[in-house]
Amino acid sequence: MEKGLEHGVDSSSVATLAEYSKPLIDYLQNLPENEKVILVGHSSGGACVSYALEHFPQKISKAIFICATMVSNDQRPFDVFAEELGSAEDFMQQSTFMIHGNGKDQPPTGFMFEKEQMKGLYFNQSPAKV
């Protein structure tokens, strides 16, 4: 029987990809050696899928990215968007869409994009609707 695992992390309480991915990593660590999973990541959940692929490639039979961030080794999720945004640092300093779940004096815990930014970042390879 197939079993689904929802992420279940309060993103306002984490500041790193490792912390955000912890439930998935814990699940994969405890998965029996003869079992494999299919991971599906949407939006920033794609970064967790990428992270898991780096740590447990032998336990993942397929990885599916749906409008998702695909992060490679030593890359931060913001780095994926660097060409579109300029630099991650510039984006973080200029953005009014940063979410500071742990207080303004702490690093941001999330961000929101406007519709036009989303088109350029996530859908820039998609054909226009006909």
JSON list of C-alpha atoms in Angstrom, two decimals:
[
{"chain": "A", "resi": 1, "resn": "MET", "atom": "CA", "xyz": [0.00, 0.00, 0.00]},
{"chain": "A", "resi": 2, "resn": "GLU", "atom": "CA", "xyz": [1.31, 3.44, -0.93]},
{"chain": "A", "resi": 3, "resn": "LYS", "atom": "CA", "xyz": [1.86, 5.84, 1.92]},
{"chain": "A", "resi": 4, "resn": "GLY", "atom": "CA", "xyz": [2.06, 9.62, 1.65]},
{"chain": "A", "resi": 5, "resn": "LEU", "atom": "CA", "xyz": [4.18, 11.86, 3.84]},
{"chain": "A", "resi": 6, "resn": "GLU", "atom": "CA", "xyz": [3.25, 15.48, 4.11]},
{"chain": "A", "resi": 7, "resn": "HIS", "atom": "CA", "xyz": [6.01, 17.84, 5.05]},
{"chain": "A", "resi": 8, "resn": "GLY", "atom": "CA", "xyz": [4.50, 19.23, 8.25]},
{"chain": "A", "resi": 9, "resn": "VAL", "atom": "CA", "xyz": [7.08, 21.84, 9.26]},
{"chain": "A", "resi": 10, "resn": "ASP", "atom": "CA", "xyz": [6.16, 25.27, 10.55]},
{"chain": "A", "resi": 11, "resn": "SER", "atom": "CA", "xyz": [8.36, 27.30, 8.21]},
{"chain": "A", "resi": 12, "resn": "SER", "atom": "CA", "xyz": [8.36, 30.26, 10.59]},
{"chain": "A", "resi": 13, "resn": "SER", "atom": "CA", "xyz": [10.53, 28.26, 12.99]},
{"chain": "A", "resi": 14, "resn": "VAL", "atom": "CA", "xyz": [13.31, 27.21, 10.61]},
{"chain": "A", "resi": 15, "resn": "ALA", "atom": "CA", "xyz": [16.13, 29.14, 8.96]},
{"chain": "A", "resi": 16, "resn": "THR", "atom": "CA", "xyz": [18.03, 26.49, 6.94]},
{"chain": "A", "resi": 17, "resn": "LEU", "atom": "CA", "xyz": [17.24, 23.94, 4.27]},
{"chain": "A", "resi": 18, "resn": "ALA", "atom": "CA", "xyz": [18.54, 21.20, 6.56]},
{"chain": "A", "resi": 19, "resn": "GLU", "atom": "CA", "xyz": [16.02, 22.18, 9.25]},
{"chain": "A", "resi": 20, "resn": "TYR", "atom": "CA", "xyz": [13.21, 22.49, 6.70]},
{"chain": "A", "resi": 21, "resn": "SER", "atom": "CA", "xyz": [14.03, 19.05, 5.23]},
{"chain": "A", "resi": 22, "resn": "LYS", "atom": "CA", "xyz": [14.44, 17.29, 8.59]},
{"chain": "A", "resi": 23, "resn": "PRO", "atom": "CA", "xyz": [11.10, 15.39, 8.58]},
{"chain": "A", "resi": 24, "resn": "LEU", "atom": "CA", "xyz": [11.85, 14.00, 5.12]},
{"chain": "A", "resi": 25, "resn": "ILE", "atom": "CA", "xyz": [15.45, 13.14, 6.00]},
{"chain": "A", "resi": 26, "resn": "ASP", "atom": "CA", "xyz": [14.32, 11.42, 9.21]},
{"chain": "A", "resi": 27, "resn": "TYR", "atom": "CA", "xyz": [11.77, 9.41, 7.23]},
{"chain": "A", "resi": 28, "resn": "LEU", "atom": "CA", "xyz": [14.38, 8.33, 4.66]},
{"chain": "A", "resi": 29, "resn": "GLN", "atom": "CA", "xyz": [16.91, 7.43, 7.37]},
{"chain": "A", "resi": 30, "resn": "ASN", "atom": "CA", "xyz": [14.37, 5.05, 8.91]},
{"chain": "A", "resi": 31, "resn": "LEU", "atom": "CA", "xyz": [13.22, 3.55, 5.61]},
{"chain": "A", "resi": 32, "resn": "PRO", "atom": "CA", "xyz": [14.22, -0.14, 5.32]},
{"chain": "A", "resi": 33, "resn": "GLU", "atom": "CA", "xyz": [17.12, -0.70, 2.92]},
{"chain": "A", "resi": 34, "resn": "ASN", "atom": "CA", "xyz": [15.04, -2.75, 0.49]},
{"chain": "A", "resi": 35, "resn": "GLU", "atom": "CA", "xyz": [12.37, -0.01, 0.09]},
{"chain": "A", "resi": 36, "resn": "LYS", "atom": "CA", "xyz": [12.40, 3.04, -2.18]},
{"chain": "A", "resi": 37, "resn": "VAL", "atom": "CA", "xyz": [10.18, 6.07, -2.42]},
{"chain": "A", "resi": 38, "resn": "ILE", "atom": "CA", "xyz": [8.92, 8.41, -5.10]},
{"chain": "A", "resi": 39, "resn": "LEU", "atom": "CA", "xyz": [9.30, 12.02, -3.99]},
{"chain": "A", "resi": 40, "resn": "VAL", "atom": "CA", "xyz": [7.12, 14.84, -5.32]},
{"chain": "A", "resi": 41, "resn": "GLY", "atom": "CA", "xyz": [8.07, 18.41, -4.57]},
{"chain": "A", "resi": 42, "resn": "HIS", "atom": "CA", "xyz": [6.05, 21.54, -5.30]},
{"chain": "A", "resi": 43, "resn": "SER", "atom": "CA", "xyz": [7.35, 25.10, -5.03]},
{"chain": "A", "resi": 44, "resn": "SER", "atom": "CA", "xyz": [10.05, 25.32, -2.34]},
{"chain": "A", "resi": 45, "resn": "GLY", "atom": "CA", "xyz": [9.39, 21.65, -1.52]},
{"chain": "A", "resi": 46, "resn": "GLY", "atom": "CA", "xyz": [11.54, 20.93, -4.56]},
{"chain": "A", "resi": 47, "resn": "ALA", "atom": "CA", "xyz": [14.54, 22.13, -2.58]},
{"chain": "A", "resi": 48, "resn": "CYS", "atom": "CA", "xyz": [13.79, 19.40, -0.01]},
{"chain": "A", "resi": 49, "resn": "VAL", "atom": "CA", "xyz": [13.59, 16.79, -2.77]},
{"chain": "A", "resi": 50, "resn": "SER", "atom": "CA", "xyz": [16.96, 17.95, -4.13]},
{"chain": "A", "resi": 51, "resn": "TYR", "atom": "CA", "xyz": [18.43, 17.83, -0.63]},
{"chain": "A", "resi": 52, "resn": "ALA", "atom": "CA", "xyz": [17.10, 14.30, -0.10]},
{"chain": "A", "resi": 53, "resn": "LEU", "atom": "CA", "xyz": [18.50, 13.17, -3.47]},
{"chain": "A", "resi": 54, "resn": "GLU", "atom": "CA", "xyz": [21.96, 14.29, -2.39]},
{"chain": "A", "resi": 55, "resn": "HIS", "atom": "CA", "xyz": [21.75, 12.41, 0.92]},
{"chain": "A", "resi": 56, "resn": "PHE", "atom": "CA", "xyz": [19.79, 9.26, 0.02]},
{"chain": "A", "resi": 57, "resn": "PRO", "atom": "CA", "xyz": [19.93, 8.62, -3.75]},
{"chain": "A", "resi": 58, "resn": "GLN", "atom": "CA", "xyz": [19.75, 4.86, -3.16]},
{"chain": "A", "resi": 59, "resn": "LYS", "atom": "CA", "xyz": [16.38, 5.20, -1.39]},
{"chain": "A", "resi": 60, "resn": "ILE", "atom": "CA", "xyz": [14.67, 7.31, -4.08]},
{"chain": "A", "resi": 61, "resn": "SER", "atom": "CA", "xyz": [13.35, 5.64, -7.22]},
{"chain": "A", "resi": 62, "resn": "LYS", "atom": "CA", "xyz": [11.96, 8.82, -8.79]},
{"chain": "A", "resi": 63, "resn": "ALA", "atom": "CA", "xyz": [11.89, 12.54, -8.05]},
{"chain": "A", "resi": 64, "resn": "ILE", "atom": "CA", "xyz": [9.14, 14.70, -9.50]},
{"chain": "A", "resi": 65, "resn": "PHE", "atom": "CA", "xyz": [9.38, 18.49, -9.48]},
{"chain": "A", "resi": 66, "resn": "ILE", "atom": "CA", "xyz": [6.10, 20.39, -10.01]},
{"chain": "A", "resi": 67, "resn": "CYS", "atom": "CA", "xyz": [6.70, 24.13, -10.40]},
{"chain": "A", "resi": 68, "resn": "ALA", "atom": "CA", "xyz": [9.49, 23.50, -7.95]},
{"chain": "A", "resi": 69, "resn": "THR", "atom": "CA", "xyz": [12.87, 24.80, -6.95]},
{"chain": "A", "resi": 70, "resn": "MET", "atom": "CA", "xyz": [15.63, 22.44, -8.09]},
{"chain": "A", "resi": 71, "resn": "VAL", "atom": "CA", "xyz": [18.70, 23.07, -5.96]},
{"chain": "A", "resi": 72, "resn": "SER", "atom": "CA", "xyz": [22.06, 21.49, -6.79]},
{"chain": "A", "resi": 73, "resn": "ASN", "atom": "CA", "xyz": [25.07, 20.84, -4.55]},
{"chain": "A", "resi": 74, "resn": "ASP", "atom": "CA", "xyz": [26.25, 23.85, -2.51]},
{"chain": "A", "resi": 75, "resn": "GLN", "atom": "CA", "xyz": [23.43, 26.00, -3.88]},
{"chain": "A", "resi": 76, "resn": "ARG", "atom": "CA", "xyz": [20.91, 27.94, -1.83]},
{"chain": "A", "resi": 77, "resn": "PRO", "atom": "CA", "xyz": [17.29, 28.06, -3.00]},
{"chain": "A", "resi": 78, "resn": "PHE", "atom": "CA", "xyz": [17.75, 31.77, -3.84]},
{"chain": "A", "resi": 79, "resn": "ASP", "atom": "CA", "xyz": [20.73, 30.91, -6.07]},
{"chain": "A", "resi": 80, "resn": "VAL", "atom": "CA", "xyz": [18.37, 29.12, -8.45]},
{"chain": "A", "resi": 81, "resn": "PHE", "atom": "CA", "xyz": [16.74, 32.48, -9.17]},
{"chain": "A", "resi": 82, "resn": "ALA", "atom": "CA", "xyz": [19.93, 34.55, -9.29]},
{"chain": "A", "resi": 83, "resn": "GLU", "atom": "CA", "xyz": [19.75, 35.31, -13.02]},
{"chain": "A", "resi": 84, "resn": "GLU", "atom": "CA", "xyz": [16.18, 36.56, -12.80]},
{"chain": "A", "resi": 85, "resn": "LEU", "atom": "CA", "xyz": [16.55, 38.39, -9.48]},
{"chain": "A", "resi": 86, "resn": "GLY", "atom": "CA", "xyz": [20.09, 39.72, -9.70]},
{"chain": "A", "resi": 87, "resn": "SER", "atom": "CA", "xyz": [21.78, 38.38, -6.59]},
{"chain": "A", "resi": 88, "resn": "ALA", "atom": "CA", "xyz": [20.17, 36.64, -3.65]},
{"chain": "A", "resi": 89, "resn": "GLU", "atom": "CA", "xyz": [21.58, 39.31, -1.35]},
{"chain": "A", "resi": 90, "resn": "ASP", "atom": "CA", "xyz": [20.09, 42.16, -3.44]},
{"chain": "A", "resi": 91, "resn": "PHE", "atom": "CA", "xyz": [16.74, 40.41, -3.54]},
{"chain": "A", "resi": 92, "resn": "MET", "atom": "CA", "xyz": [16.69, 39.89, 0.21]},
{"chain": "A", "resi": 93, "resn": "GLN", "atom": "CA", "xyz": [17.65, 43.50, 0.93]},
{"chain": "A", "resi": 94, "resn": "GLN", "atom": "CA", "xyz": [15.16, 45.04, -1.52]},
{"chain": "A", "resi": 95, "resn": "SER", "atom": "CA", "xyz": [12.24, 42.69, -1.08]},
{"chain": "A", "resi": 96, "resn": "THR", "atom": "CA", "xyz": [9.18, 43.80, 0.82]},
{"chain": "A", "resi": 97, "resn": "PHE", "atom": "CA", "xyz": [7.95, 40.24, 0.62]},
{"chain": "A", "resi": 98, "resn": "MET", "atom": "CA", "xyz": [10.29, 38.67, 3.15]},
{"chain": "A", "resi": 99, "resn": "ILE", "atom": "CA", "xyz": [8.59, 36.84, 6.00]},
{"chain": "A", "resi": 100, "resn": "HIS", "atom": "CA", "xyz": [10.34, 37.16, 9.36]},
{"chain": "A", "resi": 101, "resn": "GLY", "atom": "CA", "xyz": [8.63, 34.46, 11.40]},
{"chain": "A", "resi": 102, "resn": "ASN", "atom": "CA", "xyz": [11.13, 34.77, 14.24]},
{"chain": "A", "resi": 103, "resn": "GLY", "atom": "CA", "xyz": [11.16, 38.59, 14.35]},
{"chain": "A", "resi": 104, "resn": "LYS", "atom": "CA", "xyz": [12.56, 41.36, 12.13]},
{"chain": "A", "resi": 105, "resn": "ASP", "atom": "CA", "xyz": [15.94, 41.12, 13.89]},
{"chain": "A", "resi": 106, "resn": "GLN", "atom": "CA", "xyz": [16.30, 37.46, 12.78]},
{"chain": "A", "resi": 107, "resn": "PRO", "atom": "CA", "xyz": [17.01, 36.04, 9.30]},
{"chain": "A", "resi": 108, "resn": "PRO", "atom": "CA", "xyz": [13.96, 35.68, 7.05]},
{"chain": "A", "resi": 109, "resn": "THR", "atom": "CA", "xyz": [12.08, 32.40, 7.26]},
{"chain": "A", "resi": 110, "resn": "GLY", "atom": "CA", "xyz": [10.22, 32.72, 3.97]},
{"chain": "A", "resi": 111, "resn": "PHE", "atom": "CA", "xyz": [9.21, 34.97, 1.10]},
{"chain": "A", "resi": 112, "resn": "MET", "atom": "CA", "xyz": [6.32, 35.69, -1.20]},
{"chain": "A", "resi": 113, "resn": "PHE", "atom": "CA", "xyz": [6.47, 36.60, -4.87]},
{"chain": "A", "resi": 114, "resn": "GLU", "atom": "CA", "xyz": [4.15, 38.83, -6.85]},
{"chain": "A", "resi": 115, "resn": "LYS", "atom": "CA", "xyz": [2.41, 37.25, -9.84]},
{"chain": "A", "resi": 116, "resn": "GLU", "atom": "CA", "xyz": [4.82, 38.80, -12.36]},
{"chain": "A", "resi": 117, "resn": "GLN", "atom": "CA", "xyz": [7.85, 37.55, -10.42]},
{"chain": "A", "resi": 118, "resn": "MET", "atom": "CA", "xyz": [6.36, 34.05, -10.35]},
{"chain": "A", "resi": 119, "resn": "LYS", "atom": "CA", "xyz": [5.96, 34.07, -14.13]},
{"chain": "A", "resi": 120, "resn": "GLY", "atom": "CA", "xyz": [9.62, 34.94, -14.61]},
{"chain": "A", "resi": 121, "resn": "LEU", "atom": "CA", "xyz": [10.95, 32.55, -11.97]},
{"chain": "A", "resi": 122, "resn": "TYR", "atom": "CA", "xyz": [8.83, 29.44, -12.24]},
{"chain": "A", "resi": 123, "resn": "PHE", "atom": "CA", "xyz": [7.12, 29.60, -15.60]},
{"chain": "A", "resi": 124, "resn": "ASN", "atom": "CA", "xyz": [9.75, 31.19, -17.83]},
{"chain": "A", "resi": 125, "resn": "GLN", "atom": "CA", "xyz": [10.04, 28.04, -19.97]},
{"chain": "A", "resi": 126, "resn": "SER", "atom": "CA", "xyz": [6.29, 27.49, -20.31]},
{"chain": "A", "resi": 127, "resn": "PRO", "atom": "CA", "xyz": [4.50, 28.45, -23.50]},
{"chain": "A", "resi": 128, "resn": "ALA", "atom": "CA", "xyz": [1.85, 31.15, -23.22]},
{"chain": "A", "resi": 129, "resn": "LYS", "atom": "CA", "xyz": [-1.76, 29.98, -23.08]},
{"chain": "A", "resi": 130, "resn": "VAL", "atom": "CA", "xyz": [-3.38, 29.81, -26.46]}
]
